[in-house]
Amino acid sequence: MKNYLLLLFVACQSYTALAQDNRTPYMTKSLSNSGIKAVFVNTSGGSIAVSGASGENSRVEVYISGNNGRGDLSKDEIKKRLENYILDVAVNGGELHATAKSKGSGLFNWRNSLNISFKVFVSKQVATSLNTSGGSISLDNLTGKQDFETSGGSLHVERLTGAIHGRTSGGSIHVSNSGQNIDLETSGGSIEASNCNGKIHLETSGGSLRLTDLKGIIDANTSGGSINANNIAGEFKTGTSGGSINLTQLACALDASSSGGSFHAQFNSVGKYVKVDVSGHVDLSLPSKQGLNLDLRADRVESNLLGNFSGTKEKEKIEGKLNGGGSLVVIRGNRINLNLN
């Protein structure tokens, strides 16, 4: 019995030494002196990461694990399973093409399937075209046109400048420190955006929005969650079909709607207009010294308006000019509470 246990221990030790570690690349290809200007990556089951981080040697790292994220396959077992895959990494005319896909058509034995992921380290000035059907996509420190899509993972975008177009059918989105033209959508997750500027489009069909320190022309919507935003400047259009909206430290024009929750907004300054149409309660805080044209209507409207207002103030509406008039503020809700700060 002791001899059997000893043999078993030795066998396990040997297996561990031969096993592929998820943190260790199965294969690495150097891209030094290749002058990469465009990156094309396509994988059917793994994640994709592209980084323009300075100080890194240009290269492609390939990571391989078993189905369901198993990372304990030996290199011999991986090599055997790779016979059923096309795995190709090539450079041609300043373009990097990395592809991993199954050779089979029709029925495929998922027990013998692989997750093949790519990490690409290149110079900052690089365009990308990335696609995976089963993993997340991460981009960092790049300038140029970035186009990426996943059917089953999250999107993580950090320090990108240029045209940014990303889609996921089943994951969350995180974007920060990026700008110029951002277009990101998910069908099933939440979106978090911070410290971004330019033209920004964010959309989710099933999650919440959390927005911080955005500036520009911003269009952010959700069909099924809440919206929280802080420190927004420029023009801001937002809406939800199923949640509440909470906005603070605004210095923008605003067009907001909600058919399923309450609304709160606090303005440091009002842009060209404020348009709010919600089914629930409205709490609105406006700067007391700014010139505004007010049009507020609900089942009940309450406010702390003083002598600097001229117009009509009734139970169900407030209509008139604050400080001689200015930007148009149109509010519709179930109940409105206006506070001048």
CSV table of C-alpha atoms in Angstrom, one decimal:
chain,number,residue,atom,x,y,z
A,1,MET,CA,0.0,0.0,0.0
A,2,LYS,CA,2.8,2.4,0.8
A,3,ASN,CA,4.5,1.6,-2.5
A,4,TYR,CA,1.3,2.3,-4.3
A,5,LEU,CA,0.9,5.7,-2.6
A,6,LEU,CA,4.5,6.6,-3.4
A,7,LEU,CA,4.0,5.8,-7.0
A,8,LEU,CA,0.8,7.8,-7.1
A,9,PHE,CA,2.6,10.8,-5.5
A,10,VAL,CA,5.4,10.6,-8.1
A,11,ALA,CA,2.9,10.4,-10.9
A,12,CYS,CA,1.1,13.4,-9.7
A,13,GLN,CA,4.3,15.4,-9.3
A,14,SER,CA,5.2,14.5,-12.9
A,15,TYR,CA,1.8,15.4,-14.2
A,16,THR,CA,2.0,18.8,-12.5
A,17,ALA,CA,5.4,19.5,-14.0
A,18,LEU,CA,4.0,18.8,-17.5
A,19,ALA,CA,0.7,20.5,-17.1
A,20,GLN,CA,0.0,23.8,-18.8
A,21,ASP,CA,-0.4,26.7,-16.4
A,22,ASN,CA,-3.0,29.3,-17.3
A,23,ARG,CA,-0.5,32.0,-16.3
A,24,THR,CA,2.2,30.6,-18.5
A,25,PRO,CA,1.9,31.1,-22.3
A,26,TYR,CA,1.7,27.9,-24.4
A,27,MET,CA,3.4,29.7,-27.2
A,28,THR,CA,5.1,33.2,-27.6
A,29,LYS,CA,5.8,34.8,-30.9
A,30,SER,CA,8.1,37.9,-31.1
A,31,LEU,CA,6.9,40.9,-33.1
A,32,SER,CA,10.1,42.9,-32.8
A,33,ASN,CA,11.0,44.9,-35.9
A,34,SER,CA,7.7,43.9,-37.5
A,35,GLY,CA,6.2,47.4,-37.6
A,36,ILE,CA,2.8,46.3,-36.6
A,37,LYS,CA,0.1,48.8,-37.6
A,38,ALA,CA,-3.0,46.6,-37.5
A,39,VAL,CA,-4.0,43.6,-35.3
A,40,PHE,CA,-6.6,41.0,-36.4
A,41,VAL,CA,-7.5,38.4,-33.8
A,42,ASN,CA,-10.3,35.7,-34.0
A,43,THR,CA,-10.8,32.9,-31.5
A,44,SER,CA,-13.8,30.7,-31.0
A,45,GLY,CA,-13.4,30.0,-27.3
A,46,GLY,CA,-11.0,32.3,-25.5
A,47,SER,CA,-10.3,35.8,-24.4
A,48,ILE,CA,-8.4,38.6,-26.3
A,49,ALA,CA,-6.2,41.3,-24.8
A,50,VAL,CA,-4.3,44.0,-26.8
A,51,SER,CA,-2.0,46.4,-25.0
A,52,GLY,CA,0.1,49.3,-26.2
A,53,ALA,CA,1.9,49.4,-22.9
A,54,SER,CA,5.3,51.1,-23.2
A,55,GLY,CA,8.4,49.2,-22.1
A,56,GLU,CA,6.9,45.8,-23.2
A,57,ASN,CA,8.6,43.8,-25.9
A,58,SER,CA,6.3,43.4,-28.9
A,59,ARG,CA,4.9,39.9,-29.0
A,60,VAL,CA,1.9,37.6,-29.1
A,61,GLU,CA,1.3,35.2,-26.2
A,62,VAL,CA,-1.0,32.2,-26.7
A,63,TYR,CA,-2.7,30.6,-23.7
A,64,ILE,CA,-4.6,27.3,-23.9
A,65,SER,CA,-6.7,25.5,-21.4
A,66,GLY,CA,-9.4,22.8,-21.4
A,67,ASN,CA,-13.1,23.3,-21.6
A,68,ASN,CA,-14.8,24.9,-18.6
A,69,GLY,CA,-11.5,26.8,-17.8
A,70,ARG,CA,-9.6,23.7,-16.8
A,71,GLY,CA,-5.9,24.6,-16.7
A,72,ASP,CA,-4.5,21.2,-15.8
A,73,LEU,CA,-4.0,19.8,-19.2
A,74,SER,CA,-0.5,18.5,-20.1
A,75,LYS,CA,1.3,19.9,-23.1
A,76,ASP,CA,1.0,16.5,-24.7
A,77,GLU,CA,-2.7,16.5,-24.2
A,78,ILE,CA,-3.0,20.1,-25.6
A,79,LYS,CA,-0.9,19.1,-28.6
A,80,LYS,CA,-3.2,16.2,-29.3
A,81,ARG,CA,-6.3,18.2,-29.1
A,82,LEU,CA,-4.8,21.0,-31.3
A,83,GLU,CA,-4.9,18.5,-34.1
A,84,ASN,CA,-8.6,19.4,-34.3
A,85,TYR,CA,-7.9,23.1,-34.5
A,86,ILE,CA,-6.5,25.7,-36.8
A,87,LEU,CA,-4.0,27.8,-34.8
A,88,ASP,CA,-2.1,30.4,-36.8
A,89,VAL,CA,-0.1,33.5,-35.9
A,90,ALA,CA,1.4,35.4,-38.9
A,91,VAL,CA,2.7,38.9,-39.8
A,92,ASN,CA,2.3,40.3,-43.3
A,93,GLY,CA,2.8,43.9,-44.4
A,94,GLY,CA,2.6,45.4,-41.0
A,95,GLU,CA,-0.6,43.3,-40.1
A,96,LEU,CA,-0.7,40.7,-37.4
A,97,HIS,CA,-3.3,37.9,-37.9
A,98,ALA,CA,-3.9,35.5,-35.0
A,99,THR,CA,-6.6,32.8,-35.5
A,100,ALA,CA,-7.8,29.9,-33.4
A,101,LYS,CA,-10.8,27.9,-34.6
A,102,SER,CA,-12.0,24.3,-34.7
A,103,LYS,CA,-11.5,22.3,-37.9
A,104,GLY,CA,-14.7,20.4,-37.4
A,105,SER,CA,-18.1,21.1,-38.7
A,106,GLY,CA,-21.4,19.9,-37.2
A,107,LEU,CA,-21.1,17.8,-34.0
A,108,PHE,CA,-18.0,18.4,-31.9
A,109,ASN,CA,-16.9,16.7,-28.7
A,110,TRP,CA,-17.0,19.5,-26.2
A,111,ARG,CA,-15.1,17.4,-23.7
A,112,ASN,CA,-12.1,17.6,-25.9
A,113,SER,CA,-12.5,21.3,-26.7
A,114,LEU,CA,-10.0,24.0,-25.9
A,115,ASN,CA,-10.1,27.6,-24.8
A,116,ILE,CA,-7.4,29.5,-26.8
A,117,SER,CA,-6.7,33.0,-25.7
A,118,PHE,CA,-4.4,35.7,-27.1
A,119,LYS,CA,-2.4,38.5,-25.4
A,120,VAL,CA,-0.9,41.0,-27.9
A,121,PHE,CA,1.7,43.6,-26.9
A,122,VAL,CA,2.3,46.2,-29.6
A,123,SER,CA,3.1,49.9,-30.1
A,124,LYS,CA,0.5,52.4,-29.1
A,125,GLN,CA,-0.4,53.5,-32.7
A,126,VAL,CA,-2.3,50.4,-33.7
A,127,ALA,CA,-5.8,49.6,-35.1
A,128,THR,CA,-7.6,46.4,-34.1
A,129,SER,CA,-10.3,44.1,-35.3
A,130,LEU,CA,-11.1,41.5,-32.7
A,131,ASN,CA,-13.7,38.8,-32.4
A,132,THR,CA,-14.4,35.9,-29.9
A,133,SER,CA,-17.4,33.8,-29.4
A,134,GLY,CA,-16.7,32.8,-25.8
A,135,GLY,CA,-14.4,35.2,-23.9
A,136,SER,CA,-13.7,38.7,-22.7
A,137,ILE,CA,-11.9,41.4,-24.6
A,138,SER,CA,-9.5,43.9,-23.1
A,139,LEU,CA,-7.8,46.9,-24.8
A,140,ASP,CA,-5.3,49.3,-23.2
A,141,ASN,CA,-3.2,52.3,-24.2
A,142,LEU,CA,-4.0,52.4,-27.9
A,143,THR,CA,-4.5,55.2,-30.5
A,144,GLY,CA,-6.5,54.6,-33.7
A,145,LYS,CA,-9.6,52.6,-34.8
A,146,GLN,CA,-10.6,49.8,-32.5
A,147,ASP,CA,-13.4,47.4,-33.5
A,148,PHE,CA,-14.2,44.4,-31.3
A,149,GLU,CA,-17.0,42.0,-30.5
A,150,THR,CA,-17.7,39.0,-28.2
A,151,SER,CA,-20.7,36.8,-27.9
A,152,GLY,CA,-20.2,35.7,-24.3
A,153,GLY,CA,-17.8,37.9,-22.4
A,154,SER,CA,-17.1,41.4,-20.9
A,155,LEU,CA,-15.4,44.4,-22.5
A,156,HIS,CA,-12.7,46.3,-20.7
A,157,VAL,CA,-11.4,49.5,-22.3
A,158,GLU,CA,-8.7,51.7,-20.8
A,159,ARG,CA,-6.7,54.6,-22.2
A,160,LEU,CA,-7.9,54.5,-25.8
A,161,THR,CA,-8.0,57.4,-28.1
A,162,GLY,CA,-9.8,57.4,-31.5
A,163,ALA,CA,-12.8,55.5,-32.9
A,164,ILE,CA,-13.9,52.9,-30.4
A,165,HIS,CA,-16.6,50.4,-31.4
A,166,GLY,CA,-17.4,47.4,-29.2
A,167,ARG,CA,-20.2,44.9,-28.8
A,168,THR,CA,-21.0,42.1,-26.3
A,169,SER,CA,-24.1,39.9,-26.2
A,170,GLY,CA,-23.6,38.6,-22.7
A,171,GLY,CA,-21.2,40.7,-20.5
A,172,SER,CA,-20.5,43.9,-18.8
A,173,ILE,CA,-18.6,46.9,-20.1
A,174,HIS,CA,-16.0,49.0,-18.3
A,175,VAL,CA,-14.5,52.0,-20.1
A,176,SER,CA,-12.2,54.6,-18.6
A,177,ASN,CA,-9.7,57.4,-19.5
A,178,SER,CA,-10.7,57.2,-23.1
A,179,GLY,CA,-12.1,59.5,-25.7
A,180,GLN,CA,-13.0,61.0,-29.1
A,181,ASN,CA,-15.6,58.6,-30.4
A,182,ILE,CA,-16.9,55.8,-28.1
A,183,ASP,CA,-19.6,53.4,-29.2
A,184,LEU,CA,-20.2,50.5,-26.8
A,185,GLU,CA,-23.2,48.2,-26.4
A,186,THR,CA,-24.2,45.1,-24.4
A,187,SER,CA,-27.3,42.9,-24.5
A,188,GLY,CA,-26.9,41.5,-21.0
A,189,GLY,CA,-24.7,43.4,-18.6
A,190,SER,CA,-24.0,46.7,-16.8
A,191,ILE,CA,-21.9,49.6,-18.0
A,192,GLU,CA,-19.4,51.6,-16.0
A,193,ALA,CA,-17.7,54.6,-17.7
A,194,SER,CA,-15.4,57.1,-16.1
A,195,ASN,CA,-13.1,60.0,-17.1
A,196,CYS,CA,-14.0,59.9,-20.8
A,197,ASN,CA,-14.7,62.7,-23.3
A,198,GLY,CA,-15.9,63.2,-26.8
A,199,LYS,CA,-18.9,61.6,-28.5
A,200,ILE,CA,-20.0,58.8,-26.3
A,201,HIS,CA,-22.7,56.2,-27.0
A,202,LEU,CA,-23.4,53.6,-24.3
A,203,GLU,CA,-26.3,51.1,-24.3
A,204,THR,CA,-27.4,48.0,-22.4
A,205,SER,CA,-30.6,46.0,-22.7
A,206,GLY,CA,-30.3,44.4,-19.3
A,207,GLY,CA,-28.1,46.2,-16.8
A,208,SER,CA,-27.4,49.4,-14.9
A,209,LEU,CA,-25.3,52.4,-15.9
A,210,ARG,CA,-22.7,54.0,-13.7
A,211,LEU,CA,-21.2,57.2,-15.2
A,212,THR,CA,-18.5,59.4,-13.7
A,213,ASP,CA,-16.5,62.4,-15.0
A,214,LEU,CA,-17.8,62.4,-18.6
A,215,LYS,CA,-17.6,65.4,-21.0
A,216,GLY,CA,-19.0,65.8,-24.5
A,217,ILE,CA,-22.0,64.6,-26.4
A,218,ILE,CA,-23.2,61.7,-24.3
A,219,ASP,CA,-26.0,59.2,-25.1
A,220,ALA,CA,-26.4,56.5,-22.5
A,221,ASN,CA,-29.5,54.2,-22.1
A,222,THR,CA,-30.7,51.0,-20.5
A,223,SER,CA,-33.8,49.0,-21.0
A,224,GLY,CA,-33.8,47.3,-17.6
A,225,GLY,CA,-31.7,49.0,-15.0
A,226,SER,CA,-31.0,52.1,-13.0
A,227,ILE,CA,-28.8,55.1,-14.0
A,228,ASN,CA,-26.3,56.8,-11.7
A,229,ALA,CA,-24.1,59.6,-13.0
A,230,ASN,CA,-21.8,62.2,-11.4
A,231,ASN,CA,-19.9,65.2,-12.8
A,232,ILE,CA,-21.3,65.3,-16.4
A,233,ALA,CA,-20.6,68.2,-18.7
A,234,GLY,CA,-21.7,69.0,-22.3
A,235,GLU,CA,-25.0,67.4,-23.7
A,236,PHE,CA,-26.4,64.4,-21.9
A,237,LYS,CA,-29.2,62.2,-23.2
A,238,THR,CA,-30.2,59.2,-21.0
A,239,GLY,CA,-33.2,57.0,-20.3
A,240,THR,CA,-34.4,53.7,-18.7
A,241,SER,CA,-37.5,51.6,-19.1
A,242,GLY,CA,-37.2,49.9,-15.7
A,243,GLY,CA,-35.2,51.8,-13.1
A,244,SER,CA,-34.5,55.0,-11.3
A,245,ILE,CA,-32.2,57.9,-12.3
A,246,ASN,CA,-29.9,59.6,-10.0
A,247,LEU,CA,-27.7,62.4,-11.4
A,248,THR,CA,-25.4,64.8,-9.4
A,249,GLN,CA,-22.9,67.5,-10.2
A,250,LEU,CA,-24.4,68.3,-13.6
A,251,ALA,CA,-23.1,71.1,-15.9
A,252,CYS,CA,-24.9,70.1,-19.1
A,253,ALA,CA,-27.9,70.1,-21.3
A,254,LEU,CA,-30.1,67.2,-20.2
A,255,ASP,CA,-32.7,65.0,-21.9
A,256,ALA,CA,-33.8,62.2,-19.5
A,257,SER,CA,-36.7,59.8,-19.3
A,258,SER,CA,-37.9,56.8,-17.2
A,259,SER,CA,-41.0,54.8,-17.4
A,260,GLY,CA,-40.4,52.8,-14.3
A,261,GLY,CA,-38.8,54.8,-11.5
A,262,SER,CA,-38.0,58.0,-9.7
A,263,PHE,CA,-35.7,60.8,-10.8
A,264,HIS,CA,-33.2,62.9,-9.0
A,265,ALA,CA,-30.9,65.6,-10.6
A,266,GLN,CA,-28.6,68.2,-9.1
A,267,PHE,CA,-27.3,70.9,-11.4
A,268,ASN,CA,-24.3,73.1,-10.8
A,269,SER,CA,-25.2,74.9,-14.0
A,270,VAL,CA,-27.8,74.3,-16.7
A,271,GLY,CA,-26.9,74.0,-20.3
A,272,LYS,CA,-29.1,74.9,-23.3
A,273,TYR,CA,-32.1,72.9,-22.0
A,274,VAL,CA,-33.4,70.4,-19.5
A,275,LYS,CA,-36.1,68.0,-20.6
A,276,VAL,CA,-37.3,65.4,-18.1
A,277,ASP,CA,-40.2,63.0,-18.6
A,278,VAL,CA,-40.7,60.3,-15.9
A,279,SER,CA,-43.5,58.3,-14.5
A,280,GLY,CA,-42.4,58.7,-10.9
A,281,HIS,CA,-41.3,61.3,-8.3
A,282,VAL,CA,-39.0,64.1,-9.4
A,283,ASP,CA,-36.4,65.8,-7.1
A,284,LEU,CA,-34.8,68.6,-9.0
A,285,SER,CA,-32.1,71.0,-7.7
A,286,LEU,CA,-31.2,74.0,-9.9
A,287,PRO,CA,-28.8,76.9,-9.4
A,288,SER,CA,-30.7,79.9,-7.9
A,289,LYS,CA,-28.8,82.6,-9.7
A,290,GLN,CA,-29.1,81.3,-13.3
A,291,GLY,CA,-31.6,82.6,-15.7
A,292,LEU,CA,-34.2,79.9,-16.6
A,293,ASN,CA,-37.5,79.5,-18.3
A,294,LEU,CA,-39.5,77.0,-16.1
A,295,ASP,CA,-42.3,74.7,-17.3
A,296,LEU,CA,-43.0,72.1,-14.6
A,297,ARG,CA,-46.2,70.0,-14.6
A,298,ALA,CA,-47.3,67.1,-12.4
A,299,ASP,CA,-50.1,65.9,-10.0
A,300,ARG,CA,-48.4,68.0,-7.4
A,301,VAL,CA,-45.5,70.6,-7.8
A,302,GLU,CA,-43.7,72.0,-4.8
A,303,SER,CA,-40.8,74.5,-4.7
A,304,ASN,CA,-38.9,77.1,-2.7
A,305,LEU,CA,-39.2,79.8,-5.4
A,306,LEU,CA,-38.7,83.4,-4.1
A,307,GLY,CA,-39.0,86.9,-5.5
A,308,ASN,CA,-36.6,86.3,-8.4
A,309,PHE,CA,-39.4,84.3,-10.1
A,310,SER,CA,-42.1,85.8,-12.3
A,311,GLY,CA,-45.0,83.7,-13.6
A,312,THR,CA,-47.6,81.1,-12.5
A,313,LYS,CA,-47.2,79.0,-9.5
A,314,GLU,CA,-50.0,76.5,-8.8
A,315,LYS,CA,-50.6,73.1,-7.2
A,316,GLU,CA,-50.0,71.2,-10.5
A,317,LYS,CA,-47.7,73.5,-12.4
A,318,ILE,CA,-45.0,76.1,-12.3
A,319,GLU,CA,-44.6,78.2,-15.4
A,320,GLY,CA,-42.5,81.4,-15.8
A,321,LYS,CA,-39.1,83.0,-15.6
A,322,LEU,CA,-36.3,82.7,-13.0
A,323,ASN,CA,-33.9,85.6,-12.9
A,324,GLY,CA,-35.3,87.1,-16.1
A,325,GLY,CA,-35.4,83.8,-18.1
A,326,GLY,CA,-32.9,81.8,-20.0
A,327,SER,CA,-32.4,78.1,-20.6
A,328,LEU,CA,-35.7,76.1,-21.0
A,329,VAL,CA,-36.4,73.6,-18.2
A,330,VAL,CA,-39.4,71.3,-19.0
A,331,ILE,CA,-40.3,68.7,-16.4
A,332,ARG,CA,-43.0,66.1,-16.4
A,333,GLY,CA,-43.6,63.6,-13.6
A,334,ASN,CA,-46.0,62.2,-11.0
A,335,ARG,CA,-44.8,64.6,-8.3
A,336,ILE,CA,-42.2,67.3,-8.6
A,337,ASN,CA,-40.1,68.9,-5.8
A,338,LEU,CA,-38.0,71.8,-7.0
A,339,ASN,CA,-35.2,73.2,-4.9
A,340,LEU,CA,-33.0,76.2,-5.8
A,341,ASN,CA,-29.5,76.0,-4.5
